[in-house]
CSV table of C-alpha atoms in Angstrom, one decimal:
chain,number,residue,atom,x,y,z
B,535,UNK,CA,-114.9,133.6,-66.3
B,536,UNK,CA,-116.3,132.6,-63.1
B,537,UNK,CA,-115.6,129.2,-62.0
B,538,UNK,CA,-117.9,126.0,-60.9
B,539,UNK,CA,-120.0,127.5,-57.9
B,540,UNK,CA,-122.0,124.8,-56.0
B,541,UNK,CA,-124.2,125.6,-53.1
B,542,UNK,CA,-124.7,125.2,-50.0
B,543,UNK,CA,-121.2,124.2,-49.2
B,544,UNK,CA,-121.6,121.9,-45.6
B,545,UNK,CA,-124.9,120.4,-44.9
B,546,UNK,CA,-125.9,118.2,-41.5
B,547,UNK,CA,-128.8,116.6,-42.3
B,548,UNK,CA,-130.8,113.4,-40.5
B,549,UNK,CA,-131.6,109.8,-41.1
B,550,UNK,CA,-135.0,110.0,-43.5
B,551,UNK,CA,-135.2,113.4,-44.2
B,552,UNK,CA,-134.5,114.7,-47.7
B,553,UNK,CA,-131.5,117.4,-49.5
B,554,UNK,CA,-131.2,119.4,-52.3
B,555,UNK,CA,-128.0,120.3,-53.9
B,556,UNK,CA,-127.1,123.3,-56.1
B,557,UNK,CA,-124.7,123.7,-59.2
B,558,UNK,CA,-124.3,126.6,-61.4
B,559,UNK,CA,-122.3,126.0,-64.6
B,560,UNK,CA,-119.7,127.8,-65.8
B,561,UNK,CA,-120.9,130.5,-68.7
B,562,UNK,CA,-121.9,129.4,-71.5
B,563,UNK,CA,-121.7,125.4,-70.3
B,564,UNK,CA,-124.7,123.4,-70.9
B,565,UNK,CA,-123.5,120.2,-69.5
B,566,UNK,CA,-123.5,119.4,-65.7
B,567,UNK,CA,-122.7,116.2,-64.2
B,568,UNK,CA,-122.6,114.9,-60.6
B,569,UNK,CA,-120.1,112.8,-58.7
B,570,UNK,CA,-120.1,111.3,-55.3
B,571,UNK,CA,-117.0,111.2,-53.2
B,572,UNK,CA,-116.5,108.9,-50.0
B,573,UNK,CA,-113.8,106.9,-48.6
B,574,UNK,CA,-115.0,103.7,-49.7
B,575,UNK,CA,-116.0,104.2,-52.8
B,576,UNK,CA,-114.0,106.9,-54.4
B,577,UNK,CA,-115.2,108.8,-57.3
B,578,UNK,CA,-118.6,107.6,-58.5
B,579,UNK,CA,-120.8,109.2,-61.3
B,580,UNK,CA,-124.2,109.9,-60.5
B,581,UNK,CA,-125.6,111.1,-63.6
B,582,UNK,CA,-125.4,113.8,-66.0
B,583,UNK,CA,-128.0,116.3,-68.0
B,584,UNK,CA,-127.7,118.5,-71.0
B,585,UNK,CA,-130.5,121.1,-72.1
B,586,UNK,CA,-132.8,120.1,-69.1
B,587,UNK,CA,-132.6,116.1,-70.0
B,588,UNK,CA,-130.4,113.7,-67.9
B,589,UNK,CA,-128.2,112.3,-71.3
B,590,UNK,CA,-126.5,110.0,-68.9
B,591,UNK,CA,-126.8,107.9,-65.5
B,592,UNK,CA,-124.7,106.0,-62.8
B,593,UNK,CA,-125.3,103.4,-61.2
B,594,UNK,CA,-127.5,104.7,-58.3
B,595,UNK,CA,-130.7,103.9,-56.8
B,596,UNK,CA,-133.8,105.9,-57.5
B,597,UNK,CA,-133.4,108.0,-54.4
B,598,UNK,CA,-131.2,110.3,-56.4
B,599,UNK,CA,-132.5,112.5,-58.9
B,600,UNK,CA,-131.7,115.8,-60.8
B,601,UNK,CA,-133.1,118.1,-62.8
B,602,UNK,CA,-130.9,121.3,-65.5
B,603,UNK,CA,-132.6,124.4,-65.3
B,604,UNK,CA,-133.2,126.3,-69.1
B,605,UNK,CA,-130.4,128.8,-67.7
B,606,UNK,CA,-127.9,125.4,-67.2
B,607,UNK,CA,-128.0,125.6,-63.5
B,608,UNK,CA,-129.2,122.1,-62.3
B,609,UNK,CA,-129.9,120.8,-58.8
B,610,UNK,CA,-129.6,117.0,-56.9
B,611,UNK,CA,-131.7,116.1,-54.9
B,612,UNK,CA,-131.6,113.0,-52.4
B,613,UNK,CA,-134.9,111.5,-50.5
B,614,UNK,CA,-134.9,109.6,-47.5
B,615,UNK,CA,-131.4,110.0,-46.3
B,616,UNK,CA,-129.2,107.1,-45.3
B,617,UNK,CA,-125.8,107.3,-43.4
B,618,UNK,CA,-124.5,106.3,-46.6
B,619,UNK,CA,-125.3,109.2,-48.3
B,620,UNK,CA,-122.7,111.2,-46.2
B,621,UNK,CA,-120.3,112.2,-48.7
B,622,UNK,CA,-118.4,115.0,-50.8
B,623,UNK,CA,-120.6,115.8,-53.7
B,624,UNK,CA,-118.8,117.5,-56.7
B,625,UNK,CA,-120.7,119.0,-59.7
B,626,UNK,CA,-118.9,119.4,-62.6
B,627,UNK,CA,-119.1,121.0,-65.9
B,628,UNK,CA,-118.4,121.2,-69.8
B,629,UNK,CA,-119.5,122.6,-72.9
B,630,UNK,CA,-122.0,120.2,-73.9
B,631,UNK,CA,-121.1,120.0,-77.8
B,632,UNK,CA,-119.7,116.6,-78.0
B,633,UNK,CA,-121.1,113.5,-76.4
B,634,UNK,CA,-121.2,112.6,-72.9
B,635,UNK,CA,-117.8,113.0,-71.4
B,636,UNK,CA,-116.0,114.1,-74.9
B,637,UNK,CA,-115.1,117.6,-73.2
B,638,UNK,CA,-113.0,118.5,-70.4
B,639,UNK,CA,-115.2,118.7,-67.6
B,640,UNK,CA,-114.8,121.6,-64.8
B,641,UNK,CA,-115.0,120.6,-60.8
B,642,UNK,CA,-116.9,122.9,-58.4
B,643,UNK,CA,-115.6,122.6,-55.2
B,644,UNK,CA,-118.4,120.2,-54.2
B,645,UNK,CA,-121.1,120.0,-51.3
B,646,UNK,CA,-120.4,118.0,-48.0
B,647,UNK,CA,-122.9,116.2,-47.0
B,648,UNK,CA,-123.2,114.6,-43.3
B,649,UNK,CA,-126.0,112.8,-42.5
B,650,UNK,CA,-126.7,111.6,-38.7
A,1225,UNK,CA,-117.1,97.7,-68.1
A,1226,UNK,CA,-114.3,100.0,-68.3
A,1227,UNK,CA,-112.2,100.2,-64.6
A,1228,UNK,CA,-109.6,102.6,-63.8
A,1229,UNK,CA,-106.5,101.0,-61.5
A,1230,UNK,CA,-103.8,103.2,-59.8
A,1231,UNK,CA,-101.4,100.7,-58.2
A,1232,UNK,CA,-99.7,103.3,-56.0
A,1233,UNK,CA,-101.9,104.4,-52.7
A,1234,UNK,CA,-98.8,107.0,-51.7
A,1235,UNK,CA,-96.4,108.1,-53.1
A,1236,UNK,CA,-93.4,110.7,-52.3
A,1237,UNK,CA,-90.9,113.0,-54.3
A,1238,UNK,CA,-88.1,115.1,-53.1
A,1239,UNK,CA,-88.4,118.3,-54.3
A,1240,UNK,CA,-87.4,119.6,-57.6
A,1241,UNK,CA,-86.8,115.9,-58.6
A,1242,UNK,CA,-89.3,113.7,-60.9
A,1243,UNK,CA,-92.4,111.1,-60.3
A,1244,UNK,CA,-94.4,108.7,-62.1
A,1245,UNK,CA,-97.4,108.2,-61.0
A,1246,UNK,CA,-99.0,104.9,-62.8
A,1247,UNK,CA,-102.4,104.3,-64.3
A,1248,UNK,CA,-104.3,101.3,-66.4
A,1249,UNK,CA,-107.4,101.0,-67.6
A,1250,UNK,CA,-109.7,98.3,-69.0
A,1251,UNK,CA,-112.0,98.8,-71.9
A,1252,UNK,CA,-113.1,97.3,-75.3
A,1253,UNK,CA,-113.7,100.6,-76.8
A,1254,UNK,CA,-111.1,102.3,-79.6
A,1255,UNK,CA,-112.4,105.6,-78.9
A,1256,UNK,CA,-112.0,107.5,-75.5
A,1257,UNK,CA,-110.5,110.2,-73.5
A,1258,UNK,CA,-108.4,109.9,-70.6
A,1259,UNK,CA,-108.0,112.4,-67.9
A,1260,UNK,CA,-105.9,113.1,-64.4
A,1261,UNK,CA,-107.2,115.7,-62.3
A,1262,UNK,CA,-105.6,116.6,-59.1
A,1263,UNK,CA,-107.5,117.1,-56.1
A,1264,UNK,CA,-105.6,119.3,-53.2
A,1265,UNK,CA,-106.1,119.6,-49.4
A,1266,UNK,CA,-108.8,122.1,-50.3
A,1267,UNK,CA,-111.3,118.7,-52.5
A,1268,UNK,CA,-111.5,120.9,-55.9
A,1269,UNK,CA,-110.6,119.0,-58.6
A,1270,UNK,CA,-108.6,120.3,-60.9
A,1271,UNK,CA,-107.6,119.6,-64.4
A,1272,UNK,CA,-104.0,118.7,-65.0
A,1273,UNK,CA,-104.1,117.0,-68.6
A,1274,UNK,CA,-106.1,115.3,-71.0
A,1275,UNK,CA,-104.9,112.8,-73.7
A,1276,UNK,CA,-107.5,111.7,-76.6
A,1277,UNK,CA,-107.2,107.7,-77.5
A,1278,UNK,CA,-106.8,108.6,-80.9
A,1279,UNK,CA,-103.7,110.7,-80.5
A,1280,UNK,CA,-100.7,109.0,-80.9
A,1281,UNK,CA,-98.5,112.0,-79.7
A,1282,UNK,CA,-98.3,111.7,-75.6
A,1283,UNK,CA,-99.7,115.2,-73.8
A,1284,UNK,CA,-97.8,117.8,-72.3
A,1285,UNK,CA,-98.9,121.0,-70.1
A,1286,UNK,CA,-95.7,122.3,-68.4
A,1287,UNK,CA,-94.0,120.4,-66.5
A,1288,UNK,CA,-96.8,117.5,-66.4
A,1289,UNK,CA,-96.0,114.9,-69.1
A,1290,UNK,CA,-98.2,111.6,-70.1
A,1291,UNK,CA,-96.8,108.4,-71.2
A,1292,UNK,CA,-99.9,106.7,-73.2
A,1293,UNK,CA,-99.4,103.2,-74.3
A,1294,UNK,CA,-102.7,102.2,-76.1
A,1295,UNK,CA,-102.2,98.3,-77.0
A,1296,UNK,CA,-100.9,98.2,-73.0
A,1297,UNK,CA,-103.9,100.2,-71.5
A,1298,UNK,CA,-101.7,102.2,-69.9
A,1299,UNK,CA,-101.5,106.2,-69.1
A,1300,UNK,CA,-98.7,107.0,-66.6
A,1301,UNK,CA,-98.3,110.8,-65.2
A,1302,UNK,CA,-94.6,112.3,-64.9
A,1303,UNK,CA,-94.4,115.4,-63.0
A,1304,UNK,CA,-91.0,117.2,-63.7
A,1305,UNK,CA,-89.1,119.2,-61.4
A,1306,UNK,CA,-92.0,119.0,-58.3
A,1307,UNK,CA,-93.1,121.6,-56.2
A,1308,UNK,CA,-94.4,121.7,-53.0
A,1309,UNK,CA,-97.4,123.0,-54.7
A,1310,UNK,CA,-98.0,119.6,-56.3
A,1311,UNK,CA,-98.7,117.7,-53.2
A,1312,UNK,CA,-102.1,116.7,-53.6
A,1313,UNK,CA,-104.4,113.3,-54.5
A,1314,UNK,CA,-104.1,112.8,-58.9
A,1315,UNK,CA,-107.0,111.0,-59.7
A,1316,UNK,CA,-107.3,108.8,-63.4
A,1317,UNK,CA,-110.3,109.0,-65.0
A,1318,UNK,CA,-111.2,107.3,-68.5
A,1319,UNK,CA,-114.4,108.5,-70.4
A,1320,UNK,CA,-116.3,107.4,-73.5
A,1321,UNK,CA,-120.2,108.3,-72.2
A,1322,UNK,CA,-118.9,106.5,-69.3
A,1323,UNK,CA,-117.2,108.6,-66.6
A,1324,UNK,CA,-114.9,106.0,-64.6
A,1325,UNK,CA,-112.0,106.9,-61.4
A,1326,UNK,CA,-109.4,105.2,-60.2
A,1327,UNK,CA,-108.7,105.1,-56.2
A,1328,UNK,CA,-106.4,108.2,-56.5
A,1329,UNK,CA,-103.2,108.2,-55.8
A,1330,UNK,CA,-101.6,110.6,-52.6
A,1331,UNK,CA,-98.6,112.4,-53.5
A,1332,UNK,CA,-96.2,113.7,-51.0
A,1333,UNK,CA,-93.8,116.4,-51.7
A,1334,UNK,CA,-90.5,116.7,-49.6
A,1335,UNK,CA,-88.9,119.8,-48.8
């Protein structure tokens, strides 16, 4: 089975302007959750979705949003960029049958985001 | 709310010989999963083992090992007879609808 695949895989991006993040699941996973990665802050969970609903959120300001796609895939998306936001973002996936972070979850090798 | 503490920034290992690498958690819950994923020079996580709250048996894949100690909130890694393939950041994670890390822990392997 193919593996995580997350697109694109470097981004540059500016102060104010806005990004949009890609995940595709692997097959037959219908959960997809998101993670930001920086130095400071580690590992943080942004939030989660399961048949096109977000079943789960971090801790996150409202400038971060996602949406799941009927075929799994989901996408992140992040208005009004701050040098903050420069980080590694990592999608990752499960099956979806049990609760929120019951299942093993599956990293795609994430997205790095650089923001000037 | 449930936080995830690795108490070892670096740590090194000669090869072939053994490491512990330490984690404890915090959490009121009964119910929960516990995770370490290793993260190589390359940043994908990867899955190393799993251990379910309610299993008193400790996991083991290979040559990775858990020691789980419920009543101490603690879920140490051993990693037998280390490769120079192992050198990597091991990250903790506890879950129960609440996906928490620890800092990560930088493992060194020695020739």
């Amino acid at each position: 089975k193919a593996g995580v695949t997350q697109t694109p895989r470097y981004l540059i991006k500016t102060r104010g302007q806005q990004v949009t993040l890609s995940c595709s699941p692997i097959s037959g996973h219908r959960s997809v959750s998101w993670y930001q990665q920086t130095p400071g802050q580690g590992l943080q969970f942004l939030f989660e979705y399961f048949s096109e609903t977000q079943r789960n959120k971090g801790n996150f300001p409202g400038r971060f949003s996602g949406r799941q796609f009927s075929n799994s895939r989901s996408e992140m998306n992040v208005s009004t960029l701050e040098l903050g936001d420069s980080a590694l973002y990592l999608c990752a996936s499960s099956l979806g049958r049990g609760g929120t972070f019951q299942e093993t979850q599956y990293f795609g090798p994430g997205t790095r985001l650089l923001v000037l | 709310a449930q936080t995830v503490t690795q108490s070892q920034p670096e740590m090194s290992v000669q090869e072939a010989e053994t490491v512990t690498l330490s984690c404890t958690y915090d959490t009121s819950e009964s119910d929960y999963y516990l995770f370490w994923y290793k993260q190589p020079p390359s940043r994908q996580m990867i899955l190393v083992i799993r251990q379910e709250a309610y299993k008193q048996q400790n996991a083991t894949e290979n040559r990775f090992s858990v020691n789980f100690q419920k009543a101490a909130k603690s879920f140490s890694l051993k990693i037998s007879d280390s490769q120079l393939g192992d050198a990597a950041m091991y990250f903790c994670a506890y879950n129960n609808n609440d996906m928490r890390f620890g800092a990560g822990t930088r493992l060194t392997v020695k020739p």
